[in-house]
Coordinates of C-alpha atoms and ligand atoms in Angstrom, one line a residue:
X37 CA 49.1 -97.5 167.4
X38 CA 48.5 -100.3 169.3
X39 CA 47.2 -99.7 173.2
X40 CA 48.3 -102.0 175.6
X41 CA 44.9 -103.5 177.1
X42 CA 43.2 -102.7 180.8
X43 CA 40.2 -103.3 182.0
X44 CA 39.2 -99.4 182.8
X45 CA 39.8 -98.7 179.0
X46 CA 37.0 -101.1 178.5
X47 CA 35.0 -99.6 180.6
X48 CA 32.4 -97.4 180.7
X49 CA 31.7 -94.9 184.1
X50 CA 28.7 -93.7 185.6
X51 CA 28.6 -90.6 187.9
X52 CA 26.8 -90.1 190.9
X53 CA 26.4 -87.1 192.2
X54 CA 24.9 -88.7 195.8
X55 CA 23.1 -85.8 196.9
X56 CA 20.8 -85.6 194.1
X57 CA 20.7 -89.4 193.2
X58 CA 18.1 -91.3 195.5
X59 CA 16.7 -90.6 199.1
X60 CA 15.9 -93.7 200.6
X61 CA 15.1 -92.0 203.8
X62 CA 12.4 -89.1 203.1
X63 CA 15.4 -86.9 204.1
X64 CA 15.2 -85.0 200.8
X65 CA 19.2 -85.4 200.3
X66 CA 20.0 -88.5 198.4
X67 CA 22.1 -90.8 200.4
X68 CA 24.3 -94.1 200.3
X69 CA 21.3 -96.8 200.6
X70 CA 19.3 -94.9 198.3
X71 CA 22.4 -95.6 195.6
X72 CA 22.8 -99.3 196.6
X73 CA 19.0 -99.3 195.8
X74 CA 19.2 -98.1 192.4
X75 CA 22.3 -100.1 191.3
X76 CA 20.2 -102.6 188.8
X77 CA 19.0 -99.1 187.1
X78 CA 22.8 -98.8 186.7
X79 CA 24.1 -101.9 185.4
X80 CA 20.7 -102.3 183.8
X81 CA 22.2 -99.5 181.8
X82 CA 25.2 -101.4 180.6
X83 CA 27.6 -99.2 183.1
X84 CA 31.2 -101.3 185.0
X85 CA 32.1 -98.5 186.6
X86 CA 31.1 -96.4 189.0
X87 CA 32.7 -92.8 190.2
X88 CA 31.0 -91.2 193.7
X89 CA 31.4 -88.1 194.7
X90 CA 32.0 -87.2 197.9
X91 CA 30.1 -89.2 201.1
X92 CA 32.8 -88.4 203.2
X93 CA 32.5 -86.3 206.8
X94 CA 32.3 -82.8 205.8
X95 CA 30.1 -79.5 207.0
X96 CA 29.3 -78.8 203.0
X97 CA 30.3 -76.0 202.2
X98 CA 31.3 -77.4 199.0
X99 CA 28.9 -80.2 199.2
X100 CA 31.4 -82.6 200.5
X101 CA 34.2 -81.2 198.8
X102 CA 35.7 -80.1 201.9
X103 CA 36.5 -82.9 204.1
X104 CA 36.2 -82.9 207.9
X105 CA 37.4 -86.4 208.3
X106 CA 38.9 -89.0 204.8
X107 CA 37.8 -92.0 207.2
X108 CA 34.6 -91.0 207.8
X109 CA 30.8 -91.1 206.2
X110 CA 28.5 -87.9 206.4
X111 CA 25.7 -88.9 208.5
X112 CA 22.9 -87.3 205.8
X113 CA 24.7 -89.8 203.3
X114 CA 24.4 -92.7 205.3
X115 CA 27.5 -94.8 207.6
X116 CA 30.9 -96.7 206.7
X117 CA 28.3 -100.2 207.1
X118 CA 26.7 -98.9 204.2
X119 CA 28.9 -98.0 202.3
X120 CA 31.1 -101.6 203.0
X121 CA 27.4 -102.4 201.7
X122 CA 27.3 -100.3 198.2
X123 CA 31.2 -101.7 197.7
X124 CA 29.8 -105.2 197.7
X125 CA 26.9 -104.7 196.2
X126 CA 28.4 -103.2 193.4
X127 CA 30.8 -105.6 193.0
X128 CA 27.9 -108.4 193.2
X129 CA 27.1 -107.3 190.2
X130 CA 29.9 -107.1 188.7
X131 CA 30.6 -103.4 188.7
X132 CA 33.6 -101.5 190.0
X133 CA 33.1 -98.3 192.6
X134 CA 35.7 -95.2 192.6
X135 CA 35.9 -92.7 195.1
X136 CA 36.1 -89.2 195.1
X137 CA 39.9 -88.0 195.9
X138 CA 40.1 -84.8 197.7
X139 CA 43.4 -84.0 198.7
X140 CA 44.3 -80.1 197.5
X141 CA 42.1 -78.7 200.1
X142 CA 40.6 -80.2 203.4
X143 CA 37.3 -78.9 205.3
X144 CA 38.6 -75.7 208.4
X145 CA 37.0 -78.0 210.2
X146 CA 39.0 -81.1 209.3
X147 CA 41.0 -81.5 212.2
X148 CA 44.4 -81.0 210.9
X149 CA 43.6 -77.1 210.5
X150 CA 41.5 -77.6 213.7
X151 CA 45.0 -78.2 215.0
X152 CA 47.2 -76.2 213.0
X153 CA 45.4 -73.4 213.5
X154 CA 45.5 -73.2 217.1
X155 CA 49.0 -71.6 217.7
X156 CA 52.0 -71.0 215.4
X157 CA 54.6 -73.7 217.0
X158 CA 51.3 -76.1 216.4
X159 CA 52.8 -79.5 215.2
X160 CA 50.4 -78.9 212.3
X161 CA 51.5 -76.0 211.8
X162 CA 52.9 -77.0 208.5
X163 CA 50.1 -78.9 207.3
X164 CA 48.4 -75.8 205.8
X165 CA 50.1 -72.3 204.0
X166 CA 50.2 -69.8 206.5
X167 CA 51.7 -66.0 205.7
X168 CA 52.2 -62.9 207.4
X169 CA 50.5 -60.1 206.1
X170 CA 52.7 -57.1 204.3
X171 CA 54.2 -54.3 206.5
X172 CA 50.3 -52.5 206.6
X173 CA 49.1 -55.9 207.5
X174 CA 47.9 -56.4 204.0
X175 CA 47.2 -59.8 202.5
X176 CA 50.2 -61.3 201.0
X177 CA 49.2 -61.1 197.5
X178 CA 46.4 -60.6 195.2
X179 CA 45.9 -63.6 193.6
X180 CA 42.1 -64.0 193.4
X181 CA 40.3 -67.3 194.9
X182 CA 38.3 -69.6 191.9
X183 CA 35.3 -69.4 194.0
X184 CA 35.7 -65.1 193.4
X185 CA 37.3 -63.0 196.6
X186 CA 41.4 -63.0 197.7
X187 CA 43.0 -67.2 197.9
X188 CA 44.2 -65.5 202.0
X189 CA 42.0 -65.8 205.0
X190 CA 42.9 -63.1 208.0
X191 CA 42.9 -65.7 210.9
X192 CA 42.2 -63.5 214.4
X193 CA 44.0 -66.7 216.8
X194 CA 47.3 -66.9 215.6
X195 CA 47.2 -63.0 213.3
X196 CA 48.2 -64.9 210.1
X197 CA 46.4 -65.8 206.7
X198 CA 46.2 -68.9 205.5
X199 CA 45.8 -69.5 201.5
X200 CA 42.6 -71.2 200.1
X201 CA 42.4 -71.8 196.3
X202 CA 38.7 -72.7 197.0
X203 CA 35.9 -71.4 199.5
X204 CA 37.8 -70.0 202.7
X205 CA 36.6 -73.0 204.2
X206 CA 38.8 -74.8 202.1
X207 CA 42.5 -74.3 203.3
X208 CA 44.8 -75.3 201.3
X209 CA 47.7 -78.7 202.1
X210 CA 50.8 -77.7 202.6
X211 CA 51.8 -80.5 199.9
X212 CA 55.9 -78.9 200.6
X213 CA 55.7 -80.7 203.8
X214 CA 56.5 -84.3 203.2
X215 CA 54.1 -85.0 206.7
X216 CA 51.6 -84.2 204.9
X217 CA 52.2 -86.2 201.6
X218 CA 52.8 -89.2 203.8
X219 CA 49.6 -88.7 206.0
X220 CA 47.9 -88.3 202.9
X221 CA 49.0 -91.7 201.6
X222 CA 48.4 -93.6 204.8
X223 CA 44.8 -92.4 203.9
X224 CA 44.8 -93.6 200.2
X225 CA 46.2 -97.0 201.2
X226 CA 43.7 -97.0 203.9
X227 CA 40.5 -97.0 201.1
X228 CA 42.8 -99.0 198.9
X229 CA 42.9 -101.7 201.0
X230 CA 38.9 -101.7 201.8
X231 CA 38.9 -102.9 198.2
X232 CA 37.5 -99.8 196.2
X233 CA 38.6 -99.9 192.4
X234 CA 40.2 -96.7 192.8
X235 CA 40.0 -93.0 192.7
X236 CA 39.0 -89.7 190.8
X237 CA 41.1 -87.2 192.0
X238 CA 40.1 -83.8 192.5
X239 CA 41.6 -80.7 191.5
X240 CA 45.2 -82.1 191.7
X241 CA 46.9 -79.5 189.1
X242 CA 46.8 -77.4 191.6
X243 CA 48.5 -79.1 194.5
X244 CA 52.5 -77.0 193.9
X245 CA 52.5 -73.5 193.5
X246 CA 54.1 -70.4 192.7
X247 CA 57.1 -70.5 195.1
X248 CA 57.0 -67.1 197.2
X249 CA 53.8 -66.5 196.1
X250 CA 54.0 -63.2 194.2
X251 CA 51.6 -60.9 192.9
X252 CA 50.0 -61.1 189.4
X253 CA 50.3 -58.6 187.3
X254 CA 47.5 -55.4 187.6
X255 CA 47.0 -53.6 185.0
X256 CA 43.3 -52.4 186.2
X257 CA 44.6 -52.2 189.7
X258 CA 42.0 -54.6 190.8
X259 CA 41.4 -55.5 194.2
X260 CA 42.4 -59.7 193.1
X261 CA 43.2 -60.8 189.9
X262 CA 42.5 -64.7 188.2
X263 CA 45.6 -66.6 189.8
X264 CA 45.5 -69.8 188.2
X265 CA 48.5 -69.3 186.4
X266 CA 50.4 -69.3 190.0
X267 CA 48.8 -72.0 191.2
X268 CA 48.2 -74.3 188.1
X269 CA 50.4 -77.1 187.1
X270 CA 53.5 -75.5 188.4
X271 CA 56.8 -76.8 187.2
X272 CA 58.3 -79.4 189.8
X273 CA 54.3 -81.1 190.2
X274 CA 55.3 -84.3 188.8
X275 CA 57.8 -84.6 191.8
X276 CA 54.9 -85.1 194.0
X277 CA 52.5 -86.9 191.7
X278 CA 55.4 -89.8 191.2
X279 CA 55.3 -89.5 194.5
X280 CA 51.6 -90.4 195.0
X281 CA 51.5 -93.2 193.0
X282 CA 54.1 -95.1 194.0
X283 CA 53.3 -94.8 196.7
X284 CA 49.8 -95.8 196.8
X285 CA 48.0 -96.2 193.0
X286 CA 50.7 -98.1 191.6
X287 CA 50.7 -100.9 194.5
X288 CA 47.0 -101.5 193.5
X289 CA 45.1 -102.9 189.9
X290 CA 43.0 -100.0 190.4
X291 CA 41.7 -96.9 187.9
X292 CA 42.8 -93.7 188.4
X293 CA 41.8 -90.3 186.8
X294 CA 43.1 -87.0 187.6
X295 CA 41.0 -83.5 187.5
X296 CA 43.4 -81.5 185.2
X297 CA 42.5 -78.2 184.8
X298 CA 45.7 -76.4 182.9
X299 CA 47.0 -79.2 181.3
X300 CA 47.3 -79.4 177.4
X301 CA 47.5 -82.5 175.0
X302 CA 51.4 -82.5 174.9
X303 CA 52.4 -82.0 178.8
X304 CA 49.6 -84.8 179.4
X305 CA 52.0 -87.4 178.3
X306 CA 53.7 -87.2 181.6
X307 CA 50.6 -87.6 183.1
X308 CA 48.8 -90.4 181.6
X309 CA 51.8 -92.5 179.9
X310 CA 51.2 -95.8 180.3
X311 CA 54.4 -96.9 181.7
X312 CA 55.2 -93.7 184.5
X313 CA 52.3 -91.2 184.0
X314 CA 50.6 -90.4 187.1
X315 CA 47.3 -91.5 186.5
X316 CA 44.9 -94.0 184.2
X317 CA 43.9 -90.9 182.6
X318 CA 43.1 -86.8 183.4
X319 CA 39.9 -85.0 182.8
X320 CA 41.2 -82.3 180.4
X321 CA 38.9 -79.3 180.7
X322 CA 40.1 -77.4 177.3
X323 CA 37.0 -78.8 175.2
X324 CA 34.7 -77.6 178.4
X325 CA 36.7 -73.9 178.7
X326 CA 35.7 -73.4 174.7
X327 CA 32.0 -73.3 175.6
X328 CA 31.9 -71.7 178.9
X329 CA 29.3 -69.3 180.1
X330 CA 26.7 -70.6 177.7
X331 CA 28.4 -69.8 174.6
X332 CA 27.0 -72.8 172.5
X333 CA 28.9 -75.0 170.4
X334 CA 32.1 -73.1 168.2
X335 CA 32.4 -76.4 166.6
X336 CA 35.7 -76.5 164.4
X337 CA 38.2 -74.8 167.4
X338 CA 35.9 -77.6 169.7
X339 CA 37.4 -80.4 166.9
X340 CA 40.9 -79.3 166.8
X341 CA 40.9 -79.8 170.2
X342 CA 39.3 -83.2 171.1
X343 CA 41.6 -84.6 167.6
X344 CA 44.7 -82.9 169.4
X345 CA 44.0 -85.0 172.5
X346 CA 43.4 -88.0 170.4
X347 CA 46.0 -87.7 168.6
X348 CA 48.8 -86.9 171.0
X349 CA 47.8 -89.6 173.5
X350 CA 47.3 -92.5 170.9
X351 CA 50.0 -95.6 171.8
X352 CA 51.2 -93.0 174.3
X353 CA 48.0 -92.6 177.2
X354 CA 44.2 -92.7 177.6
X355 CA 41.7 -90.6 177.3
X356 CA 38.5 -89.9 179.7
X357 CA 35.5 -88.6 177.8
X358 CA 33.4 -86.7 179.2
X359 CA 30.7 -83.7 178.3
X360 CA 29.3 -83.4 181.5
X361 CA 29.5 -83.5 185.2
X362 CA 29.2 -82.2 188.8
X363 CA 30.7 -79.0 187.8
X364 CA 29.1 -78.2 184.0
X365 CA 25.2 -77.8 182.8
X366 CA 23.0 -80.0 181.4
X367 CA 24.7 -80.6 177.4
X368 CA 21.1 -80.8 175.7
X369 CA 20.6 -77.3 177.7
X370 CA 23.8 -75.5 176.5
X371 CA 25.0 -77.4 173.4
X372 CA 22.1 -78.7 171.6
X373 CA 18.5 -78.0 172.1
X374 CA 16.4 -78.9 175.5
X375 CA 12.9 -77.8 173.5
X376 CA 11.2 -80.5 170.6
X377 CA 14.6 -81.0 169.8
X378 CA 15.8 -82.5 173.3
X379 CA 16.5 -86.0 172.3
X380 CA 17.6 -86.1 169.1
X381 CA 20.2 -83.3 170.2
X382 CA 20.8 -85.9 173.2
X383 CA 21.6 -88.8 171.3
X384 CA 23.9 -86.8 168.7
X385 CA 26.1 -84.8 171.7
X386 CA 26.6 -89.1 173.1
X387 CA 27.6 -90.4 170.1
X388 CA 29.6 -87.8 169.1
X389 CA 32.0 -87.9 172.1
X390 CA 31.1 -91.5 173.1
X391 CA 33.4 -93.1 170.3
X392 CA 36.1 -91.0 170.9
X393 CA 39.8 -93.4 172.2
X394 CA 39.1 -93.7 175.7
X395 CA 36.9 -94.2 179.0
X396 CA 33.5 -93.0 178.0
X397 CA 31.9 -91.0 181.4
X398 CA 28.3 -90.5 181.9
X399 CA 26.7 -88.4 184.8
X400 CA 23.5 -89.2 186.1
X401 CA 20.9 -87.5 184.2
X402 CA 22.7 -87.1 181.1
X403 CA 21.4 -90.7 180.1
X404 CA 17.7 -89.1 180.5
X405 CA 18.5 -85.9 178.8
X406 CA 17.8 -84.0 181.7
X407 CA 18.2 -80.0 181.3
X408 CA 19.4 -76.6 183.1
X409 CA 16.8 -75.1 185.5
X410 CA 16.4 -71.4 186.3
X411 CA 15.4 -70.7 189.8
X412 CA 13.5 -67.3 190.7
X413 CA 15.7 -65.7 193.2
X414 CA 19.6 -66.1 194.5
X415 CA 18.7 -67.6 197.7
X416 CA 17.3 -71.1 195.9
X417 CA 20.2 -71.8 194.5
X418 CA 22.9 -74.0 196.8
X419 CA 26.2 -73.8 194.6
X420 CA 29.1 -72.1 196.3
X421 CA 31.1 -70.9 193.6
X422 CA 28.4 -69.3 191.4
X423 CA 26.2 -67.3 194.2
X424 CA 29.4 -65.6 195.9
X425 CA 30.3 -64.9 192.3
X426 CA 26.9 -63.4 191.6
X427 CA 27.0 -61.5 194.9
X428 CA 29.9 -60.5 194.3
X429 CA 28.7 -59.0 190.1
X430 CA 25.9 -57.3 192.2
X431 CA 28.1 -55.7 194.5
X432 CA 30.3 -54.3 191.7
X433 CA 26.7 -52.8 190.5
X434 CA 26.0 -55.6 187.6
X435 CA 22.0 -55.0 187.5
X436 CA 20.1 -58.3 189.3
X437 CA 18.6 -59.4 186.1
X438 CA 22.1 -59.2 184.4
X439 CA 23.0 -61.5 187.1
X440 CA 20.6 -64.0 187.4
X441 CA 21.2 -64.5 183.8
X442 CA 24.6 -65.6 184.7
X443 CA 23.5 -67.7 187.5
X444 CA 21.0 -69.2 184.8
X445 CA 23.9 -70.2 182.0
X446 CA 26.1 -71.0 184.9
X447 CA 25.2 -72.6 187.8
X448 CA 26.8 -75.8 189.0
X449 CA 22.9 -75.8 190.1
X450 CA 21.8 -76.7 186.1
X451 CA 23.3 -80.1 186.5
X452 CA 22.8 -80.7 190.4
X453 CA 18.9 -80.9 190.9
X454 CA 17.6 -84.0 191.6
X455 CA 18.1 -87.5 189.3
X456 CA 14.2 -87.5 188.1
X457 CA 13.0 -90.9 188.5
X458 CA 9.2 -90.9 187.6
X459 CA 6.0 -88.6 186.8
X460 CA 5.8 -88.8 191.1
X461 CA 5.6 -85.9 193.3
X462 CA 9.2 -84.5 194.0
X463 CA 10.0 -86.6 190.5
X464 CA 10.3 -90.1 192.9
X465 CA 13.5 -88.9 194.4
X466 CA 12.3 -88.2 197.9
X467 CA 9.3 -88.7 199.5
X468 CA 10.4 -85.3 202.0
X469 CA 11.3 -82.0 200.9
X470 CA 14.0 -81.9 197.8
X471 CA 17.7 -80.5 199.6
X472 CA 17.2 -78.0 195.8
X473 CA 14.4 -77.8 193.6
X474 CA 13.7 -80.4 191.1
X475 CA 12.6 -79.4 187.4
X476 CA 9.5 -78.9 186.5
X477 CA 9.8 -81.0 183.7
X478 CA 10.1 -83.9 185.3
X479 CA 6.5 -84.7 184.2
X480 CA 7.8 -85.4 180.6
X481 CA 11.8 -86.1 181.6
X482 CA 11.7 -89.3 183.9
X483 CA 13.6 -92.5 183.9
X484 CA 10.6 -94.4 184.0
X485 CA 9.5 -92.9 180.8
X486 CA 13.0 -93.4 178.9
X487 CA 13.0 -97.0 180.1
X488 CA 9.5 -97.5 178.5
X489 CA 10.4 -95.2 175.6
X490 CA 12.5 -97.8 172.9
X491 CA 13.1 -94.6 171.3
X492 CA 14.2 -92.9 174.5
X493 CA 17.8 -91.5 175.2
X494 CA 18.5 -93.5 177.7
X495 CA 18.6 -96.6 175.2
X496 CA 20.2 -95.3 172.6
X497 CA 22.7 -94.8 175.3
X498 CA 22.7 -98.3 176.2
X499 CA 22.7 -99.7 172.6
X500 CA 26.1 -97.5 172.7
X501 CA 27.4 -99.7 175.9
X502 CA 26.7 -102.5 174.3
X503 CA 28.5 -101.7 170.8
X504 CA 31.1 -100.3 172.7
X505 CA 31.9 -103.6 174.6
X506 CA 31.8 -105.8 171.6
X507 CA 34.2 -104.1 169.4
X508 CA 37.7 -104.0 169.8
X509 CA 37.8 -100.9 167.2
X510 CA 35.5 -98.9 168.5
X511 CA 38.1 -99.3 172.0
X512 CA 41.4 -99.2 171.3
X513 CA 41.3 -98.0 167.6
X514 CA 42.9 -95.0 166.2
X515 CA 40.8 -91.9 165.5
X516 CA 40.7 -89.7 162.7
X517 CA 38.8 -86.6 162.1
X518 CA 37.3 -86.0 158.7
X519 CA 35.4 -82.5 157.5
X520 CA 37.7 -80.9 159.5
X521 CA 36.3 -77.3 158.8
X522 CA 32.6 -78.2 158.6
X523 CA 31.6 -75.8 160.8
X524 CA 28.0 -78.1 162.2
X525 CA 29.0 -81.8 161.9
X526 CA 31.3 -83.8 163.7
X527 CA 32.5 -86.9 161.7
X528 CA 35.6 -89.0 162.7
X529 CA 36.9 -92.7 161.7
X530 CA 37.4 -95.2 164.1
X531 CA 40.3 -97.3 162.5
X532 CA 40.8 -100.8 163.5
X533 CA 42.8 -104.2 162.3
X534 CA 40.4 -104.7 159.2
X535 CA 37.4 -102.6 159.7
X536 CA 37.0 -99.2 160.4
X537 CA 33.5 -97.4 161.7
X538 CA 32.5 -93.7 160.6
X539 CA 30.7 -91.9 163.5
X540 CA 28.9 -88.7 161.7
X541 CA 26.9 -86.2 164.1
X542 CA 25.3 -83.1 162.9
X543 CA 25.3 -80.9 165.8
X544 CA 22.7 -77.9 164.9
X545 CA 19.4 -77.8 163.8
X546 CA 19.7 -77.4 160.3
X547 CA 20.1 -80.0 157.1
X548 CA 23.6 -80.9 156.2
X549 CA 24.2 -83.0 152.8
X550 CA 26.7 -84.9 153.0
X551 CA 29.2 -87.0 150.5
X552 CA 30.8 -90.2 151.7
X553 CA 31.6 -92.0 148.5
X554 CA 35.1 -92.3 149.5
X555 CA 34.2 -94.9 151.8
X556 CA 32.7 -98.8 151.8
X557 CA 29.8 -99.0 154.3
X558 CA 28.7 -102.5 155.5
X559 CA 26.6 -101.8 157.5
X560 CA 24.8 -98.9 159.9
X561 CA 24.9 -100.0 163.4
X562 CA 23.5 -97.6 165.0
X563 CA 20.9 -94.3 164.4
X564 CA 19.5 -91.6 165.8
X565 CA 16.4 -91.5 162.5
X566 CA 15.0 -93.9 160.6
X567 CA 17.3 -93.7 158.1
X568 CA 15.0 -96.1 154.8
X569 CA 18.6 -96.3 152.2
X570 CA 20.9 -98.0 154.9
X571 CA 24.5 -98.4 152.8
X572 CA 24.1 -94.9 150.5
X573 CA 27.0 -92.5 150.6
X574 CA 25.4 -89.4 150.0
X575 CA 23.1 -88.4 151.9
X576 CA 20.9 -86.0 153.9
X577 CA 21.8 -85.7 157.6
X578 CA 18.5 -84.4 159.4
X579 CA 18.9 -81.3 162.5
X580 CA 21.0 -83.4 165.2
X581 CA 21.2 -86.8 163.5
X582 CA 23.8 -89.2 164.5
X583 CA 25.4 -91.9 162.5
X584 CA 27.4 -95.2 163.1
X585 CA 29.0 -97.2 160.3
X586 CA 30.6 -99.7 159.7
X587 CA 33.0 -99.7 156.6
X588 CA 35.5 -102.0 154.8
X589 CA 38.9 -101.2 155.7
Ligands
NOJ1232 C1 36.7 -79.6 192.0 C2 35.4 -80.5 192.2 O1 34.9 -81.0 190.8 C3 34.4 -79.2 192.5 O2 33.1 -79.5 192.5 C4 35.0 -78.6 193.5 O3 34.2 -77.5 194.2 C5 36.6 -78.1 193.4 N1 37.1 -79.2 192.8 C6 37.1 -78.3 195.0 O4 37.7 -79.2 195.2

């Protein structure tokens, strides 16, 4: 079906996790000036839009996703002048910049919370979710926080609990209070007036909680129970989100992408519908939940999920396409092969998602095939979520080695190790001591090597970006899954006015014989192996082989 044309549909987005991108001043922490210095690299890859993870003032309990001042910059990242310069330099290169918008919660060091906790009759009291204990003074309910433990934290000062669905230093804002919403809209418009090009909107499915905060069923009589179903995508959330869009984003020509755990493909229509959707696109979680816990790729259900999203949104709304971000683990390590097939598998995974209908996102380091890391001790880890969860496992009696396996496989630090720029000391990331250990494999896996090697994952991504940019079919065309039941190969078509494309990727380390003799191949546009008989429709795919063909209609 026909899609309306929009700049953000034609764009390819690159996500920067600033702490780990490039350190310009030797303090071991990536910074805004570091991003400015690397803009030509990003432009060189062919990127249109940069998504910058949070750089706002923050005590860094969750690396900037705990904001203490929305309108100031964290000193270790630089100044507001640096940010203004980054915006200007990004625009000068014909790219756009979107910021992270974290409005489900603030830091407990935000002025609003400091006021709120100071007394029960403070005007800001209702900016957050306060609750007395039950008759015995116990926690109001048994909800578990996403980062482990209870969602409730006792506050001595006013003798009530406050709710935090992430860490206890990230109290949830009370979206039921119109003053909270208005304060947030004013802040959002302040940034939009500054000229930024949009937002990635953090944890936005959590802003509405189940009224009355009832206990969750607890058959195993646990201390706390996973609580997503009572604070994720709750009925009535759409009213808040429509208001947010009307009061802010819709007044500007910007791009928005909501982080939307808990929204399924059917429901997504409300979220991203062209006329009245709350966002231009959303990050859905169904495919990443499927490969959680380092299970590897269960391809048939994976294809079903991706296909459902492609079909449900075709002609209705738009997909955000991704396989990595700062909350996941590295794709080559968890889904592909980070040993001797690293390059082939990095390219195959890339091609698999890149040519679907939607806007592709690339997370820093994905374009050079960076891998997971295994640190020796818990102390070396930083990520609050995996550190908390590992500590809880150890407290509950899980043996240390098993707990370490868990953190190796799951820690978000896997994707947060510093960017590997070259083979010099500290991977060229910093002249100081990096805030998080650098992966030892930087000697072989780094940007300098990738730029010099015409067969690198980097050059493959660059070609994919160029090819997509030149093709209306690859941007706007409809998607059709073929070979749905094949357990190792993901193959699909994109349908254009008078051409088609076939994307065929072998996502495993075996040979697979394919027969596409029903199709008429015009051209092999891109592949990650040398192919001799280019237009032959029956062939054997080698391990992690990926091909893009142009077909006649
Ligand atoms: C989602 C963000 O992507 C993640 O990094 C963060 O920890 C939580 N939201 C809380 O803001």
